[in-house]
Coordinates of N, CA, C and O in Angstrom, one line a residue:
X144 N 135.3 95.0 38.1 CA 136.2 94.3 39.1 C 136.5 95.3 40.3 O 136.5 94.7 41.4
X145 N 136.6 96.5 40.1 CA 136.8 97.4 41.3 C 135.7 97.4 42.1 O 135.8 97.5 43.4
X146 N 134.5 97.3 41.7 CA 133.4 97.1 42.4 C 133.3 96.0 43.4 O 132.9 96.1 44.5
X147 N 133.6 94.8 42.8 CA 133.8 93.7 43.6 C 134.7 93.9 44.7 O 134.5 93.4 45.9
X148 N 135.9 94.3 44.5 CA 137.0 94.7 45.6 C 136.4 95.7 46.6 O 136.7 95.5 47.8
X149 N 135.7 96.6 46.1 CA 135.3 97.6 47.1 C 134.1 97.0 48.0 O 134.2 97.2 49.2
X150 N 133.2 96.2 47.3 CA 132.3 95.5 48.2 C 132.8 94.5 49.1 O 132.5 94.5 50.3
X151 N 134.0 93.7 48.7 CA 134.6 92.8 49.7 C 135.3 93.5 50.9 O 135.1 93.2 52.0
X152 N 136.0 94.7 50.4 CA 136.6 95.5 51.5 C 135.5 96.0 52.4 O 135.8 96.2 53.6
X153 N 134.5 96.6 51.9 CA 133.4 97.0 52.7 C 132.7 96.0 53.7 O 132.6 96.2 54.8
X154 N 132.6 94.9 53.2 CA 132.2 93.7 54.0 C 133.1 93.4 55.1 O 132.6 93.0 56.3
X155 N 134.4 93.2 54.7 CA 135.4 93.1 55.8 C 135.4 94.0 56.9 O 135.4 93.8 58.1
X156 N 135.4 95.3 56.5 CA 135.4 96.4 57.6 C 134.2 96.3 58.4 O 134.3 96.5 59.6
X157 N 133.0 96.0 57.8 CA 131.7 96.0 58.6 C 131.9 94.8 59.7 O 131.4 95.0 60.7
X158 N 132.3 93.6 59.1 CA 132.4 92.5 59.9 C 133.4 92.6 61.1 O 133.2 92.3 62.1
X159 N 134.4 93.4 60.7 CA 135.5 93.5 61.8 C 135.0 94.4 62.8 O 135.1 94.4 64.2
X160 N 134.2 95.5 62.5 CA 133.5 96.4 63.4 C 132.5 95.9 64.2 O 132.6 96.0 65.5
X161 N 131.8 95.0 63.7 CA 130.8 94.1 64.5 C 131.6 93.3 65.3 O 131.1 93.0 66.6
X162 N 132.5 92.5 65.0 CA 133.4 91.6 65.7 C 134.1 92.3 67.0 O 134.1 91.8 68.1
X163 N 134.5 93.6 66.8 CA 135.1 94.4 67.9 C 134.1 94.7 68.9 O 134.4 94.6 70.0
X164 N 132.8 95.1 68.3 CA 131.8 95.4 69.5 C 131.4 94.0 70.3 O 131.3 94.1 71.5
X165 N 131.2 93.0 69.5 CA 130.9 91.7 70.1 C 131.8 91.2 71.1 O 131.6 90.4 72.0
X166 N 133.2 91.6 70.9 CA 134.1 91.0 71.7 C 134.4 91.8 73.1 O 135.2 91.6 73.9
X167 N 133.5 92.8 73.3 CA 133.7 93.8 74.3 C 132.2 93.8 75.1 O 131.7 95.0 75.4
X168 N 131.4 92.8 75.2 CA 130.2 93.1 75.8 C 130.0 93.6 77.1 O 129.0 94.0 77.5
X169 N 131.0 93.4 77.8 CA 131.0 93.7 79.3 C 131.8 95.1 79.4 O 132.0 95.6 80.6
X170 N 132.2 95.7 78.5 CA 132.9 97.0 78.7 C 132.2 98.0 79.5 O 130.9 98.2 79.3
X171 N 132.7 98.5 80.3 CA 131.9 99.5 81.4 C 131.5 98.8 82.6 O 131.3 99.5 83.7
X172 N 131.3 97.6 82.6 CA 130.8 96.9 83.9 C 131.8 96.8 84.9 O 131.5 96.6 86.0
X173 N 133.1 97.0 84.5 CA 134.1 96.8 85.4 C 134.2 98.0 86.5 O 134.7 97.8 87.6
X174 N 133.4 99.0 86.2 CA 133.3 100.1 87.0 C 132.2 99.9 88.1 O 132.1 100.6 89.1
X175 N 131.4 98.9 88.1 CA 130.3 98.5 89.1 C 130.9 98.1 90.4 O 132.0 97.6 90.4
X176 N 130.3 98.7 91.6 CA 130.9 98.3 92.7 C 130.8 96.8 93.1 O 131.5 96.1 93.6
X177 N 129.6 96.1 92.6 CA 129.6 94.7 92.5 C 129.4 94.4 91.2 O 128.2 94.6 90.5
X178 N 130.4 93.7 90.5 CA 130.3 93.5 89.1 C 129.1 92.6 88.7 O 128.6 92.8 87.5
X179 N 128.7 91.7 89.5 CA 127.7 90.8 88.9 C 126.2 91.4 89.2 O 125.3 90.8 88.5
X180 N 126.2 92.5 89.7 CA 124.8 93.2 89.9 C 124.8 94.6 89.3 O 125.7 95.4 89.8
X181 N 123.6 94.9 88.7 CA 123.5 96.3 88.2 C 123.0 97.2 89.3 O 122.5 96.4 90.4
X182 N 123.0 98.4 89.3 CA 122.5 99.2 90.4 C 121.0 99.0 90.5 O 120.4 99.1 91.7
X183 N 120.3 98.8 89.3 CA 118.8 98.4 89.4 C 118.6 97.1 90.2 O 117.7 97.2 90.9
X184 N 119.4 96.1 89.9 CA 119.2 94.9 90.6 C 119.5 94.9 92.1 O 118.9 94.5 92.9
X185 N 120.5 95.9 92.5 CA 120.8 96.0 93.9 C 119.5 96.7 94.5 O 119.1 96.2 95.5
X186 N 119.2 97.8 93.9 CA 117.9 98.5 94.5 C 116.7 97.6 94.5 O 116.0 97.6 95.5
X187 N 116.5 96.7 93.5 CA 115.3 95.8 93.5 C 115.3 94.8 94.7 O 114.5 94.4 95.3
X188 N 116.6 94.3 94.8 CA 116.9 93.2 95.8 C 116.6 93.9 97.2 O 116.0 93.2 98.0
X189 N 117.1 95.0 97.4 CA 117.0 95.6 98.7 C 115.6 96.2 99.0 O 115.2 96.2 100.1
X190 N 114.7 96.5 97.9 CA 113.5 96.7 98.2 C 112.4 95.5 98.1 O 111.3 95.7 98.5
X191 N 112.9 94.5 97.9 CA 112.1 93.1 97.9 C 111.3 92.9 96.7 O 110.3 92.2 96.6
X192 N 111.7 93.6 95.6 CA 110.8 93.3 94.4 C 111.2 92.0 93.8 O 112.3 91.5 93.9
X193 N 110.3 91.7 93.0 CA 110.2 90.3 92.3 C 111.3 90.0 91.2 O 111.8 88.9 91.3
X194 N 111.6 90.9 90.5 CA 112.9 90.9 89.5 C 112.6 89.6 88.5 O 113.6 88.8 88.2
X195 N 111.4 89.3 88.3 CA 111.1 88.0 87.4 C 111.3 86.8 88.2 O 111.2 85.7 87.4
X196 N 111.5 86.7 89.4 CA 111.9 85.4 90.1 C 110.6 84.7 90.3 O 110.8 83.3 90.5
X197 N 109.4 85.2 90.1 CA 108.2 84.4 90.1 C 107.5 84.2 88.8 O 106.3 84.0 88.7
X198 N 108.2 84.3 87.7 CA 107.6 84.2 86.4 C 106.9 82.9 86.2 O 105.9 82.8 85.5
X199 N 107.5 81.8 86.7 CA 106.8 80.5 86.6 C 105.4 80.5 87.1 O 104.4 79.9 86.7
X200 N 105.2 81.3 88.2 CA 103.9 81.4 88.7 C 103.1 82.3 88.0 O 102.0 82.1 87.5
X201 N 103.6 83.6 87.8 CA 102.9 84.6 87.2 C 102.4 84.4 85.8 O 101.1 84.6 85.6
X202 N 103.0 83.7 85.0 CA 102.7 83.3 83.6 C 101.8 82.1 83.4 O 101.5 81.8 82.4
X203 N 101.6 81.4 84.6 CA 100.9 80.2 84.6 C 99.7 80.4 85.3 O 99.0 79.4 85.9
X204 N 99.3 81.7 85.6 CA 97.8 81.9 86.3 C 98.0 82.0 87.6 O 97.0 81.8 88.4
X205 N 99.1 82.3 88.4 CA 99.1 82.7 89.8 C 99.6 83.9 90.0 O 100.8 84.2 90.1
X206 N 98.7 84.8 90.2 CA 99.1 86.3 90.4 C 99.7 86.5 91.7 O 99.6 85.9 92.6
X207 N 100.6 87.7 91.6 CA 101.4 88.0 92.8 C 100.6 89.2 93.5 O 99.9 89.9 92.9
X208 N 100.8 89.2 94.8 CA 100.2 90.2 95.7 C 100.4 91.6 95.1 O 99.4 92.3 95.3
X209 N 101.6 91.9 94.7 CA 101.8 93.4 94.3 C 100.9 93.7 93.2 O 100.4 94.8 93.1
X210 N 100.9 92.9 92.1 CA 100.0 93.3 91.0 C 98.5 93.2 91.2 O 97.9 94.0 90.8
X211 N 98.1 92.3 92.1 CA 96.7 92.2 92.4 C 96.3 93.5 93.2 O 95.3 94.1 93.0
X212 N 97.2 94.1 94.1 CA 97.0 95.3 94.8 C 96.8 96.4 93.8 O 95.9 97.2 93.9
X213 N 97.7 96.4 92.8 CA 97.8 97.4 91.8 C 96.4 97.5 91.0 O 95.9 98.6 90.7
X214 N 95.9 96.2 90.8 CA 94.7 96.1 90.0 C 93.4 95.8 90.8 O 92.3 95.5 90.3
X215 N 93.4 96.1 92.1 CA 92.5 95.6 93.0 C 91.1 96.2 92.6 O 89.9 95.5 92.5
X216 N 91.1 97.5 92.2 CA 89.7 98.1 91.8 C 89.0 97.5 90.6 O 88.0 97.0 90.5
X217 N 90.0 97.3 89.6 CA 89.6 96.7 88.4 C 89.2 95.2 88.4 O 88.5 94.6 87.7
X218 N 90.0 94.4 89.4 CA 89.4 93.2 89.7 C 88.2 93.0 90.6 O 87.8 91.8 90.9
X219 N 87.8 94.2 91.2 CA 86.6 94.0 92.1 C 86.9 93.3 93.3 O 86.0 92.4 93.7
X220 N 88.0 93.4 93.9 CA 88.4 92.8 95.1 C 87.4 93.2 96.2 O 87.1 94.3 96.3
X221 N 86.9 92.4 97.1 CA 86.1 92.7 98.4 C 87.1 93.3 99.3 O 88.4 93.1 99.2
X222 N 86.5 93.8 100.4 CA 87.4 94.6 101.4 C 88.2 93.4 102.1 O 89.4 93.7 102.4
X223 N 87.6 92.2 102.2 CA 88.3 91.1 103.0 C 89.4 90.7 102.1 O 90.6 90.4 102.6
X224 N 89.2 90.5 100.8 CA 90.2 90.2 99.8 C 91.4 91.1 99.8 O 92.6 90.8 99.8
X225 N 91.0 92.4 99.7 CA 92.1 93.4 99.6 C 92.9 93.4 101.0 O 94.1 93.5 100.9
X226 N 92.3 93.3 102.0 CA 93.0 93.3 103.3 C 93.9 92.0 103.4 O 95.1 92.3 103.7
X227 N 93.4 90.9 102.8 CA 94.3 89.7 102.8 C 95.5 89.7 101.9 O 96.5 89.4 102.2
X228 N 95.1 90.3 100.8 CA 96.4 90.4 99.7 C 97.4 91.5 100.3 O 98.6 91.3 100.1
X229 N 96.8 92.5 101.1 CA 97.8 93.4 101.5 C 98.7 92.8 102.6 O 99.9 93.1 102.7
X230 N 97.9 91.9 103.5 CA 98.8 91.2 104.5 C 99.8 90.2 103.9 O 100.9 90.2 104.3
X231 N 99.4 89.5 102.8 CA 100.4 88.8 102.0 C 101.5 89.5 101.4 O 102.9 89.2 101.6
X232 N 101.2 90.6 100.9 CA 102.2 91.6 100.2 C 103.2 92.1 101.4 O 104.4 91.9 101.2
X233 N 102.7 92.4 102.5 CA 103.5 92.9 103.6 C 104.5 91.9 104.2 O 105.7 92.1 104.3
X234 N 104.0 90.6 104.2 CA 104.6 89.5 104.7 C 105.8 89.0 103.7 O 106.9 88.8 104.0
X235 N 105.4 89.2 102.4 CA 106.5 88.9 101.4 C 107.5 89.9 101.4 O 108.7 89.4 101.3
X236 N 107.1 91.1 101.6 CA 108.3 92.2 101.8 C 109.1 91.9 102.9 O 110.4 92.0 102.9
X237 N 108.4 91.5 104.0 CA 109.1 91.3 105.3 C 110.2 90.2 105.2 O 111.2 90.2 105.8
X238 N 109.8 89.1 104.3 CA 110.7 88.1 104.1 C 111.7 88.4 103.0 O 112.9 87.9 103.1
X239 N 111.3 89.1 101.8 CA 112.2 89.2 100.6 C 113.3 90.2 101.0 O 114.5 90.2 100.4
X240 N 112.9 91.4 101.6 CA 114.0 92.4 101.8 C 115.2 91.9 102.5 O 116.4 92.1 102.0
X241 N 115.0 91.3 103.7 CA 116.3 90.8 104.3 C 117.0 89.7 103.4 O 118.3 89.7 103.3
X242 N 116.3 88.9 102.8 CA 117.0 87.8 101.7 C 117.7 88.7 100.6 O 118.8 88.2 100.3
X243 N 117.0 89.8 100.1 CA 117.7 90.5 99.1 C 118.8 91.1 99.6 O 120.0 91.2 99.0
X244 N 119.0 91.7 100.9 CA 120.0 92.4 101.4 C 121.1 91.3 101.6 O 122.2 91.7 101.4
X245 N 120.8 90.2 102.0 CA 121.7 89.1 102.4 C 122.4 88.8 100.9 O 123.7 88.6 101.0
X246 N 121.6 88.7 99.9 CA 122.2 88.4 98.5 C 123.3 89.4 98.1 O 124.2 89.1 97.6
X247 N 122.9 90.7 98.3 CA 123.7 91.7 97.8 C 124.9 91.6 98.6 O 126.1 91.7 98.0
X248 N 125.0 91.4 99.9 CA 126.2 91.1 100.7 C 127.0 90.1 100.4 O 128.2 90.1 100.3
X249 N 126.4 88.9 99.8 CA 127.0 87.8 99.6 C 127.9 88.1 98.1 O 129.0 87.6 98.0
X250 N 127.1 88.8 97.4 CA 127.7 89.0 96.1 C 128.9 90.1 96.3 O 129.9 89.9 95.6
X251 N 128.8 91.0 97.2 CA 129.7 91.9 97.6 C 131.0 91.1 98.1 O 132.2 91.4 97.8
X252 N 130.8 90.2 99.0 CA 131.8 89.4 99.5 C 132.6 88.6 98.5 O 133.8 88.5 98.5
X253 N 131.8 87.9 97.5 CA 132.5 87.3 96.4 C 133.4 88.3 95.6 O 134.4 88.0 95.2
X254 N 132.7 89.4 95.3 CA 133.6 90.4 94.6 C 134.8 90.8 95.2 O 135.8 90.9 94.7
X255 N 134.6 91.0 96.6 CA 135.9 91.4 97.5 C 136.9 90.2 97.4 O 138.2 90.5 97.3
X256 N 136.6 89.0 97.3 CA 137.5 88.0 97.2 C 138.2 88.0 95.9 O 139.4 87.7 95.9
X257 N 137.4 88.2 94.7 CA 138.2 88.3 93.5 C 139.0 89.6 93.5 O 140.2 89.5 92.9
X258 N 138.3 90.7 93.8 CA 139.0 92.0 93.6 C 140.4 92.1 94.6 O 141.4 92.7 94.1
X259 N 140.3 91.4 95.6 CA 141.6 91.3 96.5 C 142.5 90.2 96.2 O 143.7 90.0 96.9
X260 N 142.2 89.4 95.1 CA 143.0 88.3 94.8 C 143.1 87.3 95.8 O 144.0 86.6 95.9
X261 N 142.1 87.2 96.8 CA 142.1 86.2 97.8 C 141.3 85.0 97.6 O 141.1 84.1 98.4
X262 N 140.7 85.0 96.4 CA 139.9 83.8 96.0 C 140.7 82.5 95.9 O 141.8 82.6 95.4
X263 N 140.0 81.5 96.5 CA 140.7 80.1 96.3 C 139.5 79.1 95.8 O 138.3 79.6 95.8
X264 N 139.8 78.0 95.3 CA 138.9 77.2 95.0 C 137.7 76.9 96.0 O 136.6 76.8 95.8
X265 N 138.3 76.8 97.3 CA 137.3 76.2 98.4 C 136.5 77.6 98.6 O 135.3 77.4 99.0
X266 N 137.1 78.7 98.7 CA 136.4 79.9 99.1 C 135.3 80.2 97.9 O 134.2 80.6 98.3
X267 N 135.6 80.0 96.8 CA 134.7 80.0 95.6 C 133.5 79.1 95.8 O 132.4 79.6 95.8
X268 N 133.7 77.9 96.0 CA 132.8 76.9 96.3 C 131.9 77.2 97.4 O 130.6 77.3 97.3
X269 N 132.4 77.7 98.5 CA 131.6 78.0 99.8 C 130.8 79.2 99.4 O 129.6 79.4 99.8
X270 N 131.3 80.3 98.8 CA 130.7 81.5 98.5 C 129.5 81.3 97.5 O 128.4 81.8 97.8
X271 N 129.8 80.5 96.4 CA 128.8 80.2 95.5 C 127.6 79.4 96.1 O 126.4 79.6 95.8
X272 N 128.0 78.6 97.0 CA 126.9 77.7 97.6 C 126.0 78.6 98.4 O 124.9 78.4 98.5
X273 N 126.6 79.4 99.2 CA 125.8 80.4 100.1 C 124.9 81.2 99.1 O 123.7 81.5 99.5
X274 N 125.5 81.7 98.0 CA 124.6 82.7 97.2 C 123.6 81.9 96.6 O 122.3 82.4 96.4
X275 N 123.8 80.6 96.1 CA 122.7 79.8 95.5 C 121.7 79.4 96.6 O 120.4 79.6 96.1
X276 N 121.9 79.3 97.8 CA 121.0 79.0 98.7 C 120.0 80.2 99.0 O 118.8 80.1 99.1
X277 N 120.7 81.4 99.2 CA 119.9 82.5 99.3 C 119.0 82.8 98.0 O 117.8 83.2 98.3
X278 N 119.6 82.7 97.0 CA 118.7 82.9 95.6 C 117.6 81.9 95.6 O 116.5 82.5 95.3
X279 N 117.8 80.8 96.0 CA 116.6 79.8 96.1 C 115.5 80.1 97.3 O 114.5 80.1 96.9
X280 N 116.0 80.6 98.4 CA 115.1 81.1 99.3 C 114.4 82.3 99.0 O 113.2 82.5 99.1
X281 N 115.0 83.2 98.2 CA 114.3 84.4 97.6 C 113.3 84.1 96.5 O 112.1 84.5 96.7
X282 N 113.8 83.1 95.7 CA 112.7 82.8 94.8 C 111.5 82.1 95.4 O 110.4 82.2 95.0
X283 N 111.8 81.1 96.3 CA 110.7 80.5 96.9 C 109.8 81.4 97.6 O 108.6 81.3 97.5
X284 N 110.4 82.4 98.3 CA 109.6 83.5 98.9 C 108.6 84.1 98.1 O 107.4 84.2 98.3
X285 N 109.1 84.5 96.9 CA 108.3 85.3 95.9 C 107.1 84.3 95.3 O 106.1 84.6 95.3
X286 N 107.5 83.1 95.1 CA 106.6 82.0 94.5 C 105.5 81.6 95.4 O 104.4 81.4 95.0
X287 N 105.9 81.4 96.6 CA 104.9 81.0 97.6 C 103.8 82.1 97.9 O 102.6 81.7 98.0
X288 N 104.1 83.3 97.7 CA 103.0 84.3 97.9 C 102.2 84.4 96.6 O 101.1 84.9 96.8
X289 N 102.8 83.9 95.4 CA 101.8 83.9 94.3 C 100.8 82.7 94.6 O 99.6 83.0 94.3
X290 N 101.3 81.7 95.1 CA 100.3 80.6 95.3 C 99.2 81.1 96.4 O 98.0 80.8 96.2
X291 N 99.7 81.7 97.4 CA 98.6 82.2 98.4 C 97.6 83.2 97.9 O 96.5 83.4 98.3
X292 N 98.2 84.1 96.9 CA 97.3 85.2 96.4 C 96.4 84.6 95.4 O 95.1 84.9 95.4
X293 N 96.8 83.6 94.6 CA 95.7 82.9 93.6 C 94.7 82.3 94.5 O 93.6 82.4 94.0
X294 N 95.0 81.7 95.6 CA 93.9 81.0 96.3 C 92.8 82.0 96.8 O 91.8 81.6 97.1
X295 N 93.2 83.2 96.9 CA 92.2 84.3 97.5 C 91.2 84.8 96.3 O 90.2 85.3 96.7
X296 N 91.6 84.5 95.1 CA 90.7 85.2 94.0 C 89.8 84.0 93.5 O 90.0 82.8 93.4
X297 N 88.7 84.5 93.0 CA 87.7 83.6 92.4 C 88.1 83.5 90.8 O 89.0 84.2 90.4
X298 N 87.4 82.6 90.2 CA 87.6 82.5 88.7 C 87.6 83.5 87.8 O 88.4 83.8 86.9
X299 N 86.5 84.4 88.1 CA 86.3 85.6 87.2 C 87.5 86.5 87.4 O 88.0 87.2 86.5
X300 N 87.9 86.7 88.7 CA 88.9 87.6 89.0 C 90.3 87.1 88.5 O 91.0 87.9 87.9
X301 N 90.4 85.7 88.3 CA 91.7 85.3 87.7 C 91.7 85.6 86.3 O 92.7 85.9 85.8
X302 N 90.6 85.4 85.7 CA 90.4 85.6 84.3 C 90.7 87.1 83.9 O 91.4 87.3 83.1
X303 N 90.0 88.0 84.8 CA 90.2 89.4 84.5 C 91.6 89.8 84.8 O 92.1 90.6 84.0
X304 N 92.2 89.3 85.6 CA 93.7 89.5 86.0 C 94.7 89.2 84.8 O 95.5 90.0 84.3
X305 N 94.2 88.0 84.1 CA 95.1 87.7 83.1 C 94.9 88.6 81.8 O 95.8 88.9 81.1
X306 N 93.5 89.0 81.7 CA 93.4 90.0 80.7 C 94.1 91.3 80.9 O 94.7 91.9 79.9
X307 N 94.0 91.8 82.1 CA 94.5 93.1 82.4 C 96.1 93.0 82.3 O 96.6 94.0 81.9
X308 N 96.6 91.9 82.5 CA 98.0 91.8 82.5 C 98.6 91.5 81.0 O 99.7 91.5 80.7
X309 N 97.6 91.2 80.1 CA 97.9 90.9 78.7 C 98.3 89.6 78.4 O 98.7 89.1 77.4
X310 N 97.9 88.7 79.3 CA 98.2 87.3 79.1 C 97.1 86.5 78.3 O 97.2 85.4 77.8
X311 N 95.9 87.1 78.4 CA 94.7 86.5 77.8 C 93.8 87.5 77.2 O 93.7 88.6 77.9
X312 N 93.2 87.4 76.3 CA 92.1 88.2 75.7 C 90.7 88.0 76.2 O 90.6 86.8 76.9
X313 N 89.8 88.9 76.2 CA 88.5 88.7 76.8 C 87.8 87.5 76.2 O 86.9 86.7 77.0
X314 N 88.2 87.0 75.1 CA 87.5 85.8 74.6 C 88.2 84.5 74.9 O 87.8 83.5 74.5
X315 N 89.2 84.6 75.7 CA 89.9 83.4 76.5 C 91.1 82.9 75.6 O 91.8 82.2 76.1
X316 N 91.3 83.5 74.5 CA 92.5 83.1 73.8 C 93.7 83.7 74.3 O 93.7 84.8 75.0
X317 N 95.0 83.2 74.1 CA 96.2 83.8 74.7 C 96.4 85.1 74.1 O 96.3 85.4 72.9
X318 N 97.0 86.1 75.0 CA 97.4 87.3 74.5 C 98.9 87.3 73.9 O 99.6 86.3 74.0
X319 N 99.4 88.5 73.3 CA 100.7 88.7 72.9 C 101.2 87.5 72.0 O 102.3 87.2 71.9
X320 N 100.3 87.1 71.2 CA 100.6 86.1 70.2 C 100.8 86.8 68.9 O 99.8 87.7 68.6
X321 N 101.7 86.5 67.9 CA 101.8 87.2 66.7 C 101.0 86.3 65.7 O 101.2 85.1 65.5
X322 N 100.1 87.1 64.9 CA 99.5 86.2 63.8 C 100.5 85.9 62.5 O 101.2 87.0 62.3
X323 N 100.5 84.8 62.1 CA 101.4 84.5 60.9 C 100.6 84.7 59.7 O 99.5 84.1 59.6
X324 N 101.1 85.4 58.7 CA 100.4 85.5 57.5 C 101.1 84.9 56.4 O 102.3 84.7 56.3
X325 N 100.3 84.0 55.6 CA 101.0 83.3 54.7 C 100.9 83.7 53.3 O 99.9 84.3 52.9

């Protein structure tokens, strides 16, 4: 009987400790200058990095200029292809960096409205609308350069890219799949 009580008490303590942890998932984030963004996200936005915004393209066979440049030798890019992909990459950065900076500042403004207790329903709606518009522009910016980059590569380069990125095996089957054993 004591073993059952001990087990029950042990389970209760374990569950309450787990419950305490899950009720504080944001602990520590209140110290961030912009609560909605990590420092890494701010740095990525300011540098024009993709941050997964173009996964719809990347994972469906539309490589981005950054990764194509990184893999240019292994993809066998011609000098013309390399120059054109570099041009696309530079253009993407020129577009994405100002949008990323704008988004950081919009998030900072929203943060300030909340922290100063000056937020109203109307200000919230206006601020969120502006943030959503900038997020959409930033995502479109990254995605459209994936379209342009894919148009520059031939089929064998596209295949090789998918292999190098781990999306496809050399035999043409999908990569990163787990085999199920019965």
